Short mmCIF file of C-alpha atoms and ligand atoms in Angstrom, two decimals:
data_model
loop_
_atom_site.label_atom_id
_atom_site.label_comp_id
_atom_site.label_asym_id
_atom_site.label_seq_id
_atom_site.Cartn_x
_atom_site.Cartn_y
_atom_site.Cartn_z
CA UNK A 48 76.82 196.76 -5.51
CA UNK A 49 74.18 198.38 -4.61
CA UNK A 50 72.83 201.84 -5.95
CA UNK A 51 71.47 204.90 -4.82
CA UNK A 52 67.12 204.04 -5.54
CA UNK A 53 68.24 200.16 -4.83
CA UNK A 54 65.53 198.66 -2.51
CA UNK A 55 66.59 197.35 0.83
CA UNK A 56 64.18 195.87 2.80
CA UNK A 57 65.23 194.62 6.46
CA UNK A 58 62.49 192.61 9.30
CA UNK A 59 63.05 193.18 12.84
CA UNK A 60 61.55 189.98 14.95
CA UNK A 61 61.13 190.34 18.26
CA UNK A 62 62.18 187.66 20.02
CA UNK A 63 60.04 187.16 23.06
CA UNK A 64 61.49 187.32 26.82
CA UNK A 65 64.24 184.81 26.83
CA UNK A 66 62.12 181.12 26.96
CA UNK A 67 62.78 180.19 23.04
CA UNK A 68 58.71 178.58 22.96
CA UNK A 69 57.59 182.74 23.92
CA UNK A 70 58.81 183.26 19.88
CA UNK A 71 55.64 183.70 18.14
CA UNK A 72 54.79 181.79 15.31
CA UNK A 73 55.26 184.76 12.82
CA UNK A 74 58.08 185.56 14.28
CA UNK A 75 59.97 181.53 13.78
CA UNK A 76 58.58 181.05 10.33
CA UNK A 77 60.32 184.86 9.40
CA UNK A 78 64.02 183.66 10.84
CA UNK A 79 63.04 180.64 9.31
CA UNK A 80 62.90 181.62 6.56
CA UNK A 81 65.79 184.14 6.32
CA UNK A 82 69.28 183.85 4.46
CA UNK A 83 70.80 186.23 7.04
CA UNK A 84 69.42 186.24 10.93
CA UNK A 85 71.18 188.90 13.13
CA UNK A 86 71.73 189.62 16.79
CA UNK A 87 73.33 190.09 19.66
CA UNK A 88 74.68 186.84 20.79
CA UNK A 89 72.80 186.26 24.06
CA UNK A 90 69.28 186.84 21.54
CA UNK A 91 70.49 185.12 18.88
CA UNK A 92 70.62 181.68 21.43
CA UNK A 93 66.87 182.29 22.19
CA UNK A 94 66.25 181.82 18.95
CA UNK A 95 68.72 179.41 17.26
CA UNK A 96 66.50 176.17 17.36
CA UNK A 97 64.19 177.65 14.37
CA UNK A 98 67.40 179.04 11.96
CA UNK A 99 67.03 176.42 9.87
CA UNK A 100 69.82 177.23 6.79
CA UNK A 101 70.10 181.21 7.33
CA UNK A 102 73.47 182.91 7.81
CA UNK A 103 73.31 183.71 11.94
CA UNK A 104 75.58 186.42 12.65
CA UNK A 105 76.20 187.74 15.79
CA UNK A 106 76.78 191.19 17.08
CA UNK A 107 78.49 193.00 20.12
CA UNK A 108 77.44 196.69 21.34
CA UNK A 109 81.30 197.04 19.21
CA UNK A 110 80.65 195.19 16.52
CA UNK A 111 76.87 196.21 15.59
CA UNK A 112 77.62 198.93 13.17
CA UNK A 113 79.91 196.73 11.44
CA UNK A 114 77.63 193.71 11.55
CA UNK A 115 74.52 195.81 10.44
CA UNK A 116 77.00 197.17 7.58
CA UNK A 117 77.79 193.86 6.40
CA UNK A 118 73.90 192.74 6.28
CA UNK A 119 72.97 195.52 4.37
CA UNK A 120 75.05 194.85 2.08
CA UNK A 121 74.29 190.85 1.55
CA UNK A 122 70.58 192.36 0.92
CA UNK A 123 72.01 194.93 -1.93
CA UNK A 124 72.94 191.20 -3.02
CA UNK A 125 69.48 189.72 -2.85
CA UNK A 126 69.68 187.79 0.49
CA UNK A 127 66.92 188.25 2.55
CA UNK A 128 67.83 190.14 6.02
CA UNK A 129 66.22 189.44 10.12
CA UNK A 130 67.10 191.43 12.65
CA UNK A 131 66.70 190.15 15.95
CA UNK A 132 65.19 192.20 19.47
CA UNK A 133 65.15 191.05 22.95
CA UNK A 134 61.73 190.74 23.70
CA UNK A 135 59.02 193.34 21.82
CA UNK A 136 60.11 196.44 19.46
CA UNK A 137 58.01 198.59 21.54
CA UNK A 138 59.54 198.51 24.41
CA UNK A 139 63.05 200.20 24.82
CA UNK A 140 64.31 198.53 21.61
CA UNK A 141 64.96 202.62 20.11
CA UNK A 142 68.65 202.31 19.80
CA UNK A 143 68.80 199.31 18.03
CA UNK A 144 65.63 199.90 15.43
CA UNK A 145 67.37 203.47 14.56
CA UNK A 146 70.73 201.67 13.21
CA UNK A 147 68.29 199.33 10.91
CA UNK A 148 66.12 201.87 9.67
CA UNK A 149 69.28 204.39 8.63
CA UNK A 150 70.71 201.48 6.22
CA UNK A 151 67.28 199.81 5.28
CA UNK A 152 65.19 201.82 2.70
CA UNK A 153 61.79 199.79 4.54
CA UNK A 154 61.99 197.75 7.49
CA UNK A 155 59.00 195.74 8.44
CA UNK A 156 58.37 194.97 12.28
CA UNK A 157 57.16 191.73 14.09
CA UNK A 158 56.27 192.84 17.30
CA UNK A 159 56.79 189.86 20.14
CA UNK A 160 56.14 189.08 23.42
CA UNK A 161 57.73 192.09 26.04
CA UNK A 162 59.17 191.16 29.52
CA UNK A 163 57.28 193.51 31.17
CA UNK A 164 54.00 191.86 29.88
CA UNK A 165 55.86 189.35 32.18
CA UNK A 166 56.17 191.45 34.91
CA UNK A 167 52.73 192.60 35.08
CA UNK A 168 51.07 188.66 34.61
CA UNK A 169 53.65 188.12 38.13
CA UNK A 170 53.19 191.12 40.02
CA UNK A 171 49.17 190.74 39.29
CA UNK A 172 48.76 194.20 37.29
CA UNK A 173 47.18 195.89 34.22
CA UNK A 174 48.86 197.67 31.78
CA UNK A 175 46.03 200.02 31.52
CA UNK A 176 46.92 201.17 34.78
CA UNK A 177 50.41 200.90 34.66
CA UNK A 178 53.21 203.58 33.01
CA UNK A 179 56.81 202.32 31.81
CA UNK A 180 60.00 204.09 32.60
CA UNK A 181 63.12 202.83 31.28
CA UNK A 182 66.51 203.87 32.61
CA UNK A 183 68.16 201.12 30.06
CA UNK A 184 70.03 203.90 27.42
CA UNK A 185 72.70 205.33 26.77
CA UNK A 186 71.30 208.56 27.59
CA UNK A 187 70.96 211.18 29.87
CA UNK A 188 68.69 209.26 32.24
CA UNK A 189 68.24 212.46 34.89
CA UNK A 190 64.79 213.72 33.11
CA UNK A 191 63.42 209.58 33.98
CA UNK A 192 64.09 209.59 37.29
CA UNK A 193 62.50 212.91 37.86
CA UNK A 194 59.54 211.28 36.63
CA UNK A 195 59.53 208.24 38.29
CA UNK A 196 59.56 210.67 41.47
CA UNK A 197 56.37 212.70 40.09
CA UNK A 198 54.19 209.54 39.47
CA UNK A 199 55.43 207.73 43.02
CA UNK A 200 54.53 211.09 44.89
CA UNK A 201 50.88 210.83 42.67
CA UNK A 202 50.08 207.28 43.22
CA UNK A 203 47.95 207.34 39.83
CA UNK A 204 49.31 204.33 38.80
CA UNK A 205 51.41 201.26 39.22
CA UNK A 206 55.26 202.07 37.46
CA UNK A 207 57.07 199.48 35.60
CA UNK A 208 60.77 200.48 35.61
CA UNK A 209 64.00 198.88 33.69
CA UNK A 210 67.31 199.30 35.57
CA UNK A 211 70.05 200.58 33.47
CA UNK A 212 73.13 197.18 33.99
CA UNK A 213 74.90 197.67 35.74
CA UNK A 214 75.62 201.47 37.33
CA UNK A 215 71.38 202.01 37.99
CA UNK A 216 70.07 199.10 39.81
CA UNK A 217 67.66 198.48 42.06
CA UNK A 218 69.77 198.85 45.28
CA UNK A 219 71.03 202.57 44.00
CA UNK A 220 67.31 203.50 42.61
CA UNK A 221 65.80 202.72 45.69
CA UNK A 222 68.28 204.40 47.90
CA UNK A 223 68.03 207.35 45.26
CA UNK A 224 64.47 207.44 45.83
CA UNK A 225 64.30 207.24 49.84
CA UNK A 226 66.82 210.06 49.93
CA UNK A 227 64.67 212.31 47.27
CA UNK A 228 61.82 212.11 50.32
CA UNK A 229 59.73 208.57 48.99
CA UNK A 230 58.62 206.64 51.86
CA UNK A 231 61.50 204.02 53.43
CA UNK A 232 58.13 200.71 53.81
CA UNK A 233 57.12 201.86 50.58
CA UNK A 234 56.53 198.01 49.12
CA UNK A 235 58.19 197.35 45.57
CA UNK A 236 58.46 193.99 43.84
CA UNK A 237 61.83 192.83 41.50
CA UNK A 238 61.21 190.49 39.20
CA UNK A 239 64.38 188.69 37.51
CA UNK A 240 65.18 186.21 34.75
CA UNK A 241 61.57 186.28 33.58
CA UNK A 242 59.93 183.38 31.52
CA UNK A 243 64.07 181.66 32.03
CA UNK A 244 65.48 179.19 34.47
CA UNK A 245 66.08 180.43 37.89
CA UNK A 246 63.49 182.78 37.85
CA UNK A 247 62.36 185.18 41.27
CA UNK A 248 60.05 187.42 42.18
CA UNK A 249 60.86 189.46 45.54
CA UNK A 250 58.46 191.34 46.59
CA UNK A 251 59.56 194.40 50.27
CA UNK A 252 60.18 197.81 51.46
CA UNK A 253 62.40 200.49 49.30
CA UNK A 254 64.48 199.92 53.03
CA UNK A 255 65.04 196.27 52.08
CA UNK A 256 65.56 197.52 48.94
CA UNK A 257 68.65 199.41 49.32
CA UNK A 258 69.92 197.70 51.79
CA UNK A 259 70.14 194.66 49.68
CA UNK A 260 73.70 193.54 48.88
CA UNK A 261 72.58 191.46 46.08
CA UNK A 262 73.63 191.23 43.08
CA UNK A 263 70.48 191.79 40.67
CA UNK A 264 70.49 189.33 36.92
CA UNK A 265 70.89 191.90 34.26
CA UNK A 266 67.51 190.91 33.14
CA UNK A 267 65.78 192.86 36.46
CA UNK A 268 62.56 194.37 35.90
CA UNK A 269 60.93 196.98 39.33
CA UNK A 270 57.98 197.04 40.07
CA UNK A 271 55.92 200.01 42.26
CA UNK A 272 52.04 199.24 42.49
CA UNK A 273 49.78 202.15 42.83
CA UNK A 274 48.71 202.75 46.81
C1 LIG B 39 66.84 197.03 26.59
S1 LIG B 39 65.63 196.62 27.62
C2 LIG B 39 65.20 195.32 26.56
C3 LIG B 39 63.28 195.42 26.44
C4 LIG B 39 63.06 194.08 25.51
N1 LIG B 39 62.25 194.47 23.93
C5 LIG B 39 61.69 193.58 26.16
O1 LIG B 39 60.57 194.05 25.38
O2 LIG B 39 61.71 193.01 27.04
C6 LIG B 39 65.95 194.94 28.51
C7 LIG B 39 65.39 194.98 29.65
O3 LIG B 39 64.12 194.81 29.51
C8 LIG B 39 64.44 194.21 31.02
N2 LIG B 39 64.17 192.21 30.60
C9 LIG B 39 64.41 191.73 29.22
N3 LIG B 39 64.12 190.36 29.64
C10 LIG B 39 63.56 189.72 30.98
C11 LIG B 39 63.57 189.28 31.37
N4 LIG B 39 63.61 188.06 30.86
N5 LIG B 39 63.43 189.47 33.28
C12 LIG B 39 63.34 190.47 33.63
N6 LIG B 39 63.91 191.32 32.26
C13 LIG B 39 63.85 191.47 31.54
C14 LIG B 39 65.44 194.16 31.43
O4 LIG B 39 65.46 195.22 32.41
C15 LIG B 39 66.56 194.21 30.49
O5 LIG B 39 67.71 195.41 31.30
#
């Protein structure tokens, strides 16, 4: 039974972009020593090999509140809990972090390697010359698309863009940008499944992307290099 002023500590670990060997040593130790290891099923698949005796608590978008409530109740009984997040914690993971913060009294963050770092490496660009925009969220993305357009027209920075599975993917984004006046011959890159089997990188024009009927992986990142 938890009391009103009881400490509920929880840890969140960023597990990297998919390759289990991209989990940090700190992340491995934290996961190996936890009594409960919580995360979306795809995330747990990445770190399963580092779990020793901990109880795996897979969650889905539907039952995530219930699974996190269960984890909280177990922490109140004295067990330790790690919640695993894809990639790095500071990159498009705010909704999950907020859910954990609502339940825990203290949250320890163990950063990981982000897919956007991989996208930088594969594109040959630098973070300090780049801007990151995510459409991967429940909230309205109208202002993000306006911002994207603004910075594309300005041309001062590379733009790293996370599409939204599966209704706002690269082809539709490219179509919208052309409609909004961006030059169809502008070059873009699309990286899929970075660090994983089947990884691929494509470079072409916005028009090629708009015309493509390819089914993009939900693990896709678009990169617009600065002029
Ligand atoms: C909710 S965001 C989480 C990002 C994560 N926190 C990170 O640092 O990589 C998920 C999105 O990140 C991108 N992503 C994550 N892993 C990827 C990978 N291995 N290859 C390509 N894109 C990836 C995709 O756009 C995916 O829809």
